[in-house]
Amino acid sequence: MGRRVNFTVTEKNIFIDLINKPNYISVIECKKTDSKSLESKSTAWKELCAEFNSASSYCFRSVEQLQLLWKNYKARTKKRAAVIRRERAKTGGGLPPTVEKDPNLDKVEAMIPSQVQPLANLFDDDSALDINTAVTHNETEDYTLTVVEITDDSDLNQSVQSTCSSLASASSSREACAEVVHPCKRAKLISDSHSKTVSQNDINNMKMELMANELRQKRKEHELKMEILQMKLNKYKSES
């Protein structure tokens, strides 16, 4: 048995255009493995093969050949995306990375984005590379504790309510900051440019600064609560 004839550029373009149709790609790339889904996949491949052979006049192609072509396209697309991510994480100058340039690979990446791009994670080392902008944070506000003389329960309740309002405002600020950098809202904002590469040290420094700000905020909240409890205790001691 002789060697099979390689796919021509025209055949590859026809195949990519055909498999990109919703009635094919949605069935072929379905992750279900039950008998009904497997039967639907087999039917979709047979229909795609028949449509491909009717559109191409070069030579007859079997379902197995088209499946192997699709498998190779997905492998090349994933490999190219991995090279780009790896080069983005590097520091220093030099020439841009040499990656395979093929319009069909761009189409395949658009067809299977979840298989090519990793899940976004704010706490991952590469999180700043998966979104357009680097992680930003709001500066922690300073709180001034004012000690007032408490004469009755109304003054104490007013002081407690004022302090609780300050704590609620601080909590809202942290939630707003978390919403700004939440990865789920920027999972699709993948930058195609290499001009905004963030070094590993910058990412680690931003993480440490966020943790330090959160620790300072927790400490201030604890001090405020302890001060309120101390005022209550002093009031009860003076009354007794």
Coordinates of N, CA and C in Angstrom, one line a residue:
M1 N 0.9 -1.2 0.0 CA 0.0 0.0 0.0 C 0.9 1.2 0.0
G2 N 0.7 2.1 -1.0 CA 1.5 3.3 -1.1 C 1.2 4.4 -0.1
R3 N 2.0 5.4 0.0 CA 1.8 6.5 0.9 C 0.7 7.3 0.5
R4 N -0.1 7.7 1.5 CA -1.3 8.6 1.2 C -0.8 10.0 0.7
V5 N -1.6 10.6 -0.2 CA -1.2 11.9 -0.7 C -1.5 13.0 0.3
N6 N -0.6 13.9 0.4 CA -0.7 15.0 1.4 C -1.9 15.9 1.0
F7 N -2.5 16.5 2.0 CA -3.5 17.5 1.8 C -2.9 18.7 1.1
T8 N -3.6 19.2 0.1 CA -3.2 20.5 -0.5 C -3.7 21.7 0.3
V9 N -3.2 22.8 0.0 CA -3.7 24.0 0.7 C -5.2 24.3 0.4
T10 N -5.6 24.0 -0.8 CA -7.0 24.2 -1.1 C -7.9 23.3 -0.3
E11 N -7.4 22.0 -0.2 CA -8.2 21.0 0.6 C -8.3 21.4 2.0
K12 N -7.2 21.9 2.6 CA -7.2 22.3 4.0 C -8.1 23.5 4.2
N13 N -8.1 24.4 3.3 CA -9.1 25.6 3.4 C -10.5 25.1 3.4
I14 N -10.8 24.2 2.4 CA -12.2 23.7 2.3 C -12.6 23.0 3.6
F15 N -11.7 22.2 4.1 CA -12.0 21.4 5.3 C -12.3 22.3 6.5
I16 N -11.4 23.4 6.7 CA -11.6 24.3 7.8 C -12.9 25.0 7.7
D17 N -13.2 25.5 6.5 CA -14.5 26.2 6.3 C -15.7 25.3 6.6
L18 N -15.6 24.0 6.2 CA -16.7 23.1 6.4 C -16.9 22.7 7.9
I19 N -15.8 22.4 8.6 CA -15.9 22.0 10.0 C -16.3 23.2 10.9
N20 N -16.1 24.4 10.4 CA -16.4 25.6 11.2 C -17.9 25.8 11.2
K21 N -18.7 25.1 10.4 CA -20.1 25.2 10.4 C -20.7 24.8 11.7
P22 N -21.7 25.5 12.3 CA -22.3 25.1 13.6 C -22.8 23.7 13.7
N23 N -23.4 23.2 12.6 CA -23.9 21.8 12.7 C -22.8 20.8 12.7
Y24 N -21.6 21.1 12.4 CA -20.5 20.2 12.5 C -19.6 20.3 13.8
I25 N -19.2 21.6 14.0 CA -18.2 21.8 15.1 C -18.9 21.5 16.4
S26 N -20.2 21.9 16.6 CA -20.9 21.7 17.9 C -21.0 20.2 18.2
V27 N -21.1 19.4 17.2 CA -21.3 17.9 17.4 C -20.0 17.3 17.6
I28 N -19.0 17.6 16.7 CA -17.7 16.9 16.7 C -16.9 17.2 18.0
E29 N -17.0 18.5 18.5 CA -16.3 18.8 19.7 C -17.1 18.7 20.9
C30 N -18.2 18.0 20.9 CA -19.0 17.8 22.1 C -18.3 16.8 23.0
K31 N -18.2 17.0 24.3 CA -17.4 16.2 25.2 C -18.2 15.0 25.8
K32 N -19.5 14.9 25.4 CA -20.3 13.8 25.9 C -19.8 12.5 25.2
T33 N -19.9 11.4 26.0 CA -19.4 10.1 25.5 C -20.5 9.0 25.6
D34 N -21.7 9.4 25.7 CA -22.8 8.4 25.7 C -23.0 7.9 24.3
S35 N -23.8 6.9 24.1 CA -24.0 6.2 22.9 C -24.6 7.1 21.8
K36 N -25.6 7.9 22.3 CA -26.3 8.8 21.4 C -25.3 9.9 20.8
S37 N -24.5 10.4 21.7 CA -23.5 11.5 21.3 C -22.5 10.9 20.3
L38 N -22.0 9.7 20.6 CA -21.0 9.1 19.7 C -21.6 8.8 18.4
E39 N -22.9 8.4 18.4 CA -23.5 8.1 17.1 C -23.7 9.4 16.3
S40 N -24.0 10.5 17.0 CA -24.2 11.8 16.3 C -22.8 12.3 15.8
K41 N -21.8 12.0 16.5 CA -20.4 12.4 16.0 C -20.1 11.6 14.7
S42 N -20.4 10.3 14.7 CA -20.1 9.5 13.6 C -20.8 10.0 12.4
T43 N -22.1 10.3 12.6 CA -22.9 10.8 11.5 C -22.4 12.1 10.9
A44 N -22.0 13.0 11.9 CA -21.5 14.3 11.5 C -20.2 14.2 10.6
W45 N -19.4 13.3 11.0 CA -18.1 13.1 10.3 C -18.4 12.5 8.9
K46 N -19.4 11.6 8.8 CA -19.7 11.0 7.5 C -20.3 12.1 6.5
E47 N -21.2 12.9 7.1 CA -21.8 14.0 6.3 C -20.7 15.0 5.9
L48 N -19.8 15.4 6.8 CA -18.8 16.3 6.5 C -17.8 15.7 5.4
C49 N -17.5 14.4 5.5 CA -16.7 13.8 4.5 C -17.3 13.8 3.1
A50 N -18.6 13.5 3.1 CA -19.3 13.6 1.8 C -19.3 15.0 1.2
E51 N -19.6 16.0 2.0 CA -19.6 17.3 1.5 C -18.2 17.8 1.1
F52 N -17.2 17.3 1.8 CA -15.8 17.7 1.5 C -15.4 17.1 0.1
N53 N -15.7 15.8 -0.1 CA -15.4 15.2 -1.4 C -16.2 15.8 -2.6
S54 N -17.4 16.3 -2.3 CA -18.1 16.9 -3.4 C -17.6 18.3 -3.7
A55 N -16.9 18.9 -2.7 CA -16.4 20.3 -3.0 C -15.0 20.2 -3.5
S56 N -14.2 19.1 -3.2 CA -12.9 19.0 -3.6 C -12.8 18.0 -4.8
S57 N -12.0 18.4 -5.8 CA -11.9 17.6 -7.0 C -10.4 17.0 -7.1
Y58 N -9.7 17.1 -6.0 CA -8.3 16.6 -6.1 C -8.2 15.1 -6.0
C59 N -8.7 14.6 -4.9 CA -8.8 13.1 -4.7 C -9.7 12.8 -3.6
F60 N -10.1 11.6 -3.5 CA -11.1 11.1 -2.5 C -10.4 11.1 -1.1
R61 N -11.1 11.6 -0.1 CA -10.6 11.5 1.3 C -11.6 10.8 2.1
S62 N -11.0 9.9 3.0 CA -11.9 9.1 3.9 C -12.2 9.9 5.2
V63 N -13.1 9.3 6.0 CA -13.4 10.0 7.3 C -12.2 9.9 8.2
E64 N -11.4 8.8 8.1 CA -10.2 8.7 9.0 C -9.2 9.7 8.6
Q65 N -9.0 10.0 7.4 CA -8.1 11.0 6.9 C -8.5 12.4 7.4
L66 N -9.7 12.7 7.3 CA -10.2 14.0 7.8 C -10.1 14.2 9.3
Q67 N -10.4 13.1 10.0 CA -10.2 13.1 11.5 C -8.8 13.3 11.9
L68 N -7.9 12.7 11.2 CA -6.4 12.9 11.5 C -6.0 14.3 11.2
L69 N -6.5 14.9 10.1 CA -6.2 16.3 9.8 C -6.7 17.2 10.8
W70 N -7.9 17.0 11.3 CA -8.4 17.8 12.4 C -7.6 17.7 13.7
K71 N -7.2 16.4 14.0 CA -6.4 16.2 15.2 C -5.1 16.9 15.1
N72 N -4.5 16.9 13.9 CA -3.2 17.6 13.7 C -3.4 19.1 13.8
Y73 N -4.4 19.6 13.3 CA -4.7 21.1 13.4 C -4.8 21.5 14.8
K74 N -5.6 20.8 15.6 CA -5.8 21.1 17.0 C -4.4 21.0 17.8
A75 N -3.6 20.0 17.5 CA -2.3 19.9 18.2 C -1.4 21.1 17.9
R76 N -1.4 21.5 16.6 CA -0.5 22.6 16.2 C -1.0 23.9 16.8
T77 N -2.3 24.1 16.9 CA -2.9 25.3 17.4 C -2.5 25.4 18.9
K78 N -2.7 24.3 19.7 CA -2.3 24.3 21.1 C -0.8 24.5 21.3
K79 N 0.0 23.9 20.5 CA 1.4 24.1 20.6 C 1.8 25.6 20.3
R80 N 1.2 26.2 19.3 CA 1.5 27.6 19.0 C 1.1 28.5 20.2
A81 N -0.1 28.3 20.8 CA -0.6 29.1 21.9 C 0.4 28.9 23.1
A82 N 0.9 27.7 23.3 CA 1.8 27.5 24.4 C 3.1 28.2 24.3
V83 N 3.6 28.2 23.0 CA 4.8 29.0 22.7 C 4.6 30.5 23.0
I84 N 3.5 31.0 22.6 CA 3.2 32.4 22.8 C 3.2 32.8 24.3
R85 N 2.5 31.9 25.1 CA 2.4 32.2 26.5 C 3.7 32.1 27.2
R86 N 4.6 31.1 26.8 CA 5.9 30.9 27.3 C 6.8 32.1 27.0
E87 N 6.7 32.7 25.8 CA 7.5 33.8 25.4 C 7.1 35.1 26.2
R88 N 5.8 35.2 26.4 CA 5.3 36.4 27.2 C 5.8 36.4 28.6
A89 N 6.1 35.3 29.2 CA 6.5 35.2 30.6 C 8.0 35.6 30.7
K90 N 8.7 35.6 29.6 CA 10.2 35.9 29.6 C 10.4 37.4 29.8
T91 N 11.6 37.7 30.3 CA 12.0 39.1 30.5 C 13.1 39.4 29.6
G92 N 13.4 40.7 29.5 CA 14.6 41.1 28.6 C 14.1 41.5 27.2
G93 N 15.1 41.9 26.4 CA 14.8 42.3 25.1 C 14.9 41.1 24.1
G94 N 15.3 41.5 22.9 CA 15.4 40.4 21.9 C 14.3 40.5 20.8
L95 N 14.4 39.6 19.9 CA 13.4 39.6 18.8 C 12.1 38.9 19.3
P96 N 11.0 39.2 18.7 CA 9.7 38.6 19.1 C 9.8 37.1 18.7
P97 N 9.0 36.2 19.4 CA 9.0 34.8 19.1 C 8.6 34.4 17.7
T98 N 9.2 33.4 17.2 CA 8.8 32.9 15.9 C 7.8 31.9 16.0
V99 N 6.6 32.1 15.6 CA 5.5 31.2 15.7 C 4.9 30.9 14.3
E100 N 4.3 29.8 14.2 CA 3.7 29.3 13.0 C 2.6 30.3 12.5
K101 N 2.7 30.8 11.3 CA 1.7 31.7 10.8 C 0.8 31.0 9.8
D102 N -0.4 30.7 10.2 CA -1.3 30.0 9.3 C -2.8 30.6 9.7
P103 N -3.4 31.2 8.7 CA -4.8 31.7 9.0 C -5.7 30.6 9.5
N104 N -5.5 29.3 9.0 CA -6.4 28.3 9.5 C -6.2 28.0 11.0
L105 N -5.0 28.2 11.5 CA -4.7 28.0 12.9 C -5.5 29.0 13.7
D106 N -5.6 30.2 13.2 CA -6.4 31.3 13.9 C -7.9 30.9 13.9
K107 N -8.3 30.3 12.8 CA -9.7 29.9 12.8 C -10.0 28.7 13.8
V108 N -9.0 27.8 13.9 CA -9.2 26.7 14.8 C -9.2 27.2 16.2
E109 N -8.3 28.1 16.5 CA -8.3 28.7 17.9 C -9.6 29.3 18.3
A110 N -10.2 30.0 17.3 CA -11.5 30.6 17.5 C -12.6 29.6 17.7
M111 N -12.4 28.4 17.1 CA -13.4 27.3 17.2 C -13.4 26.6 18.6
I112 N -12.2 26.5 19.1 CA -12.0 25.7 20.4 C -11.2 26.6 21.4
P113 N -11.7 27.7 21.8 CA -11.0 28.6 22.7 C -10.7 28.0 24.0
S114 N -11.7 27.2 24.6 CA -11.5 26.6 25.9 C -10.4 25.6 25.9
Q115 N -10.1 25.0 24.8 CA -9.0 24.0 24.8 C -7.6 24.6 24.5
V116 N -7.6 25.9 24.1 CA -6.3 26.5 23.7 C -5.9 27.4 24.9
Q117 N -6.8 28.3 25.4 CA -6.4 29.2 26.4 C -6.7 28.6 27.8
P118 N -5.8 28.8 28.8 CA -6.0 28.3 30.1 C -7.1 29.1 30.8
L119 N -7.6 28.5 31.9 CA -8.6 29.2 32.7 C -8.0 30.3 33.5
A120 N -8.6 31.4 33.5 CA -8.1 32.6 34.2 C -8.2 32.4 35.7
N121 N -7.1 32.8 36.4 CA -7.0 32.6 37.8 C -6.2 33.8 38.4
L122 N -6.8 34.6 39.2 CA -6.2 35.8 39.7 C -5.0 35.5 40.5
F123 N -4.9 34.4 41.2 CA -3.8 34.0 42.1 C -2.8 33.2 41.4
D124 N -2.9 33.0 40.1 CA -1.9 32.2 39.3 C -0.8 33.1 38.9
D125 N 0.4 32.6 38.7 CA 1.6 33.4 38.3 C 1.4 34.1 37.0
D126 N 0.6 33.4 36.1 CA 0.4 34.0 34.8 C -0.9 34.8 34.6
S127 N -1.5 35.1 35.8 CA -2.8 35.8 35.7 C -2.7 37.1 35.0
A128 N -1.6 37.9 35.2 CA -1.5 39.2 34.6 C -1.2 39.1 33.1
L129 N -0.8 37.9 32.6 CA -0.6 37.8 31.2 C -1.9 37.4 30.5
D130 N -2.9 37.0 31.2 CA -4.2 36.5 30.6 C -5.2 37.6 30.5
I131 N -4.9 38.8 31.0 CA -5.8 40.0 30.9 C -5.1 41.1 30.3
N132 N -5.9 42.1 29.9 CA -5.3 43.2 29.2 C -4.5 44.1 30.1
T133 N -5.0 44.3 31.3 CA -4.3 45.2 32.3 C -3.8 44.4 33.4
A134 N -2.8 44.9 34.1 CA -2.2 44.3 35.2 C -3.1 44.5 36.4
V135 N -2.9 43.7 37.5 CA -3.8 43.8 38.7 C -3.5 45.1 39.3
T136 N -4.6 45.8 39.6 CA -4.5 47.1 40.3 C -5.3 47.0 41.6
H137 N -5.0 47.9 42.5 CA -5.7 47.9 43.8 C -5.9 49.3 44.3
N138 N -6.9 49.5 45.1 CA -7.2 50.8 45.7 C -6.4 50.9 47.0
E139 N -5.9 52.1 47.2 CA -5.1 52.3 48.4 C -6.0 52.2 49.6
T140 N -5.4 51.6 50.7 CA -6.2 51.4 51.9 C -6.4 52.8 52.6
E141 N -7.6 53.1 52.9 CA -7.9 54.3 53.6 C -7.5 54.3 55.1
D142 N -7.0 55.4 55.6 CA -6.6 55.5 57.0 C -7.8 55.9 57.8
Y143 N -8.0 55.3 59.0 CA -9.1 55.7 59.8 C -8.6 56.3 61.1
T144 N -9.3 57.4 61.5 CA -8.9 58.1 62.7 C -9.9 57.8 63.8
L145 N -9.4 57.3 64.9 CA -10.2 56.9 66.0 C -10.4 58.1 66.9
T146 N -11.6 58.5 67.1 CA -11.9 59.6 68.0 C -12.6 59.1 69.3
V147 N -11.9 59.3 70.4 CA -12.4 58.9 71.7 C -13.4 60.0 72.2
V148 N -14.6 59.6 72.5 CA -15.6 60.6 73.0 C -16.0 60.1 74.4
E149 N -16.5 61.1 75.1 CA -17.0 60.8 76.4 C -18.4 60.3 76.3
I150 N -18.7 59.1 76.9 CA -20.0 58.5 76.8 C -20.8 58.8 78.1
T151 N -21.9 59.4 77.9 CA -22.7 59.8 79.1 C -23.9 58.9 79.3
D152 N -24.4 58.3 78.2 CA -25.6 57.4 78.4 C -25.6 56.4 77.2
D153 N -26.6 55.5 77.2 CA -26.7 54.5 76.2 C -26.8 55.0 74.8
S154 N -27.5 56.2 74.7 CA -27.7 56.7 73.3 C -26.4 57.1 72.7
D155 N -25.5 57.7 73.5 CA -24.2 58.1 73.0 C -23.4 56.9 72.6
L156 N -23.5 55.8 73.4 CA -22.8 54.6 73.1 C -23.3 53.9 71.8
N157 N -24.6 53.9 71.7 CA -25.2 53.3 70.4 C -24.9 54.1 69.2
Q158 N -24.8 55.4 69.3 CA -24.5 56.3 68.2 C -23.0 56.0 67.8
S159 N -22.2 55.9 68.8 CA -20.7 55.6 68.5 C -20.6 54.3 67.8
V160 N -21.3 53.3 68.3 CA -21.2 51.9 67.7 C -21.7 52.0 66.3
Q161 N -22.8 52.7 66.0 CA -23.4 52.7 64.7 C -22.4 53.4 63.7
S162 N -21.8 54.5 64.2 CA -20.8 55.2 63.4 C -19.6 54.4 63.0
T163 N -19.1 53.6 64.0 CA -18.0 52.7 63.7 C -18.4 51.6 62.7
C164 N -19.6 51.0 62.9 CA -20.0 50.0 62.0 C -20.2 50.5 60.6
S165 N -20.6 51.8 60.5 CA -20.8 52.3 59.1 C -19.4 52.5 58.5
S166 N -18.4 52.8 59.3 CA -17.0 52.9 58.7 C -16.5 51.6 58.2
L167 N -16.8 50.5 59.1 CA -16.4 49.2 58.7 C -17.1 48.7 57.4
A168 N -18.4 49.0 57.3 CA -19.1 48.6 56.2 C -18.6 49.3 54.9
S169 N -18.3 50.6 55.1 CA -17.7 51.3 53.9 C -16.4 50.7 53.5
A170 N -15.6 50.3 54.4 CA -14.3 49.7 54.1 C -14.5 48.4 53.4
S171 N -15.5 47.6 53.9 CA -15.8 46.3 53.3 C -16.3 46.5 51.8
S172 N -17.1 47.5 51.6 CA -17.6 47.8 50.3 C -16.5 48.2 49.3
S173 N -15.5 48.9 49.9 CA -14.4 49.3 49.0 C -13.6 48.1 48.6
R174 N -13.4 47.2 49.5 CA -12.6 46.0 49.2 C -13.4 45.1 48.2
E175 N -14.7 45.1 48.3 CA -15.5 44.3 47.4 C -15.5 44.9 46.0
A176 N -15.5 46.3 46.0 CA -15.4 47.0 44.7 C -14.1 46.7 44.0
C177 N -13.0 46.7 44.8 CA -11.7 46.4 44.3 C -11.6 45.0 43.7
A178 N -12.2 44.1 44.5 CA -12.2 42.7 44.1 C -13.0 42.5 42.8
E179 N -14.1 43.3 42.6 CA -14.9 43.2 41.4 C -14.1 43.7 40.2
V180 N -13.3 44.7 40.4 CA -12.5 45.3 39.3 C -11.5 44.3 38.8
V181 N -10.9 43.5 39.6 CA -9.8 42.6 39.2 C -10.3 41.2 39.1
H182 N -11.7 40.9 39.2 CA -12.2 39.6 39.1 C -11.9 38.9 37.8
P183 N -11.2 37.8 37.8 CA -10.8 37.2 36.5 C -11.9 36.7 35.6
C184 N -13.1 36.4 36.2 CA -14.1 35.8 35.4 C -14.7 36.9 34.4
K185 N -14.5 38.2 34.8 CA -15.1 39.2 33.9 C -14.0 39.6 32.8
R186 N -12.8 39.1 32.9 CA -11.8 39.4 31.9 C -11.2 38.2 31.3
A187 N -11.9 37.1 31.4 CA -11.3 35.8 30.8 C -11.2 35.9 29.3
K188 N -12.0 36.7 28.7 CA -12.0 36.8 27.2 C -11.0 37.9 26.7
L189 N -10.5 38.7 27.6 CA -9.7 39.9 27.2 C -8.2 39.4 27.1
I190 N -8.0 38.6 26.1 CA -6.6 38.0 25.9 C -5.9 39.0 25.0
S191 N -4.7 39.5 25.4 CA -4.0 40.4 24.6 C -3.1 39.7 23.6
D192 N -3.2 40.2 22.4 CA -2.4 39.7 21.3 C -1.1 40.4 21.1
S193 N -0.8 41.4 21.9 CA 0.4 42.2 21.8 C 1.4 41.8 22.9
H194 N 2.7 41.8 22.5 CA 3.7 41.5 23.5 C 4.4 42.7 24.1
S195 N 3.8 43.9 23.9 CA 4.4 45.1 24.3 C 4.1 45.4 25.8
K196 N 3.2 44.7 26.4 CA 2.8 44.9 27.8 C 3.1 43.7 28.7
T197 N 4.3 43.1 28.4 CA 4.7 41.9 29.2 C 5.0 42.3 30.6
V198 N 4.5 41.6 31.6 CA 4.7 41.9 33.0 C 5.7 40.8 33.5
S199 N 6.8 41.3 34.1 CA 7.8 40.3 34.6 C 7.2 39.6 35.8
Q200 N 7.9 38.5 36.1 CA 7.5 37.7 37.3 C 7.7 38.4 38.6
N201 N 8.7 39.2 38.7 CA 9.0 40.0 39.9 C 7.9 41.0 40.2
D202 N 7.4 41.6 39.1 CA 6.3 42.6 39.2 C 5.0 42.0 39.7
I203 N 4.8 40.8 39.2 CA 3.5 40.1 39.6 C 3.6 39.7 41.1
N204 N 4.8 39.2 41.5 CA 5.0 38.8 42.9 C 4.9 40.0 43.8
N205 N 5.4 41.2 43.4 CA 5.4 42.4 44.2 C 3.9 42.9 44.4
M206 N 3.2 42.8 43.3 CA 1.8 43.2 43.4 C 1.0 42.3 44.3
K207 N 1.2 41.0 44.3 CA 0.5 40.1 45.2 C 0.9 40.4 46.6
M208 N 2.2 40.6 46.9 CA 2.6 40.9 48.3 C 2.0 42.2 48.8
E209 N 1.9 43.2 47.9 CA 1.3 44.5 48.3 C -0.2 44.3 48.6
L210 N -0.9 43.5 47.8 CA -2.3 43.3 48.0 C -2.5 42.6 49.4
M211 N -1.7 41.6 49.7 CA -1.8 40.9 50.9 C -1.5 41.8 52.1
A212 N -0.5 42.6 52.0 CA -0.1 43.5 53.0 C -1.2 44.5 53.3
N213 N -1.8 45.1 52.3 CA -3.0 46.0 52.4 C -4.1 45.3 53.1
E214 N -4.4 44.1 52.7 CA -5.5 43.3 53.4 C -5.2 43.1 54.8
L215 N -4.0 42.8 55.2 CA -3.6 42.6 56.6 C -3.7 43.8 57.4
R216 N -3.3 45.0 56.8 CA -3.4 46.2 57.6 C -4.9 46.6 57.8
Q217 N -5.7 46.3 56.8 CA -7.1 46.6 57.0 C -7.8 45.8 58.1
K218 N -7.4 44.5 58.1 CA -7.9 43.6 59.1 C -7.5 44.1 60.5
R219 N -6.2 44.5 60.6 CA -5.7 45.0 61.9 C -6.5 46.2 62.4
K220 N -6.8 47.1 61.4 CA -7.5 48.3 61.8 C -8.9 48.0 62.3
E221 N -9.6 47.1 61.6 CA -10.9 46.7 62.0 C -10.9 46.0 63.4
H222 N -9.9 45.2 63.6 CA -9.8 44.6 65.0 C -9.5 45.6 66.1
E223 N -8.7 46.6 65.8 CA -8.4 47.7 66.8 C -9.7 48.5 67.1
L224 N -10.5 48.8 66.0 CA -11.7 49.5 66.2 C -12.7 48.7 67.1
K225 N -12.8 47.4 66.8 CA -13.8 46.6 67.6 C -13.3 46.5 69.1
M226 N -12.0 46.3 69.3 CA -11.5 46.3 70.6 C -11.7 47.6 71.4
E227 N -11.6 48.7 70.7 CA -11.8 50.0 71.3 C -13.3 50.1 71.7
I228 N -14.2 49.7 70.9 CA -15.6 49.7 71.2 C -15.9 48.9 72.5
L229 N -15.4 47.7 72.5 CA -15.6 46.8 73.6 C -15.0 47.4 74.9
Q230 N -13.8 48.1 74.8 CA -13.2 48.7 76.0 C -14.1 49.8 76.5
M231 N -14.7 50.6 75.6 CA -15.6 51.7 76.0 C -16.8 51.2 76.7
K232 N -17.3 50.1 76.2 CA -18.5 49.4 76.9 C -18.1 49.0 78.3
L233 N -16.9 48.3 78.4 CA -16.5 47.8 79.7 C -16.3 48.9 80.7
N234 N -15.7 50.0 80.2 CA -15.5 51.2 81.1 C -16.8 51.8 81.6
K235 N -17.8 51.8 80.7 CA -19.1 52.4 81.0 C -19.8 51.5 82.1
Y236 N -19.7 50.2 81.9 CA -20.4 49.3 82.9 C -19.6 49.4 84.2
K237 N -18.3 49.5 84.2 CA -17.6 49.6 85.5 C -17.9 50.9 86.2
S238 N -18.0 52.0 85.5 CA -18.4 53.2 86.1 C -19.8 53.2 86.7
E239 N -20.7 52.5 86.0 CA -22.1 52.5 86.6 C -22.2 51.6 87.8
S240 N -21.4 50.5 87.8 CA -21.4 49.6 89.0 C -20.5 50.2 90.1

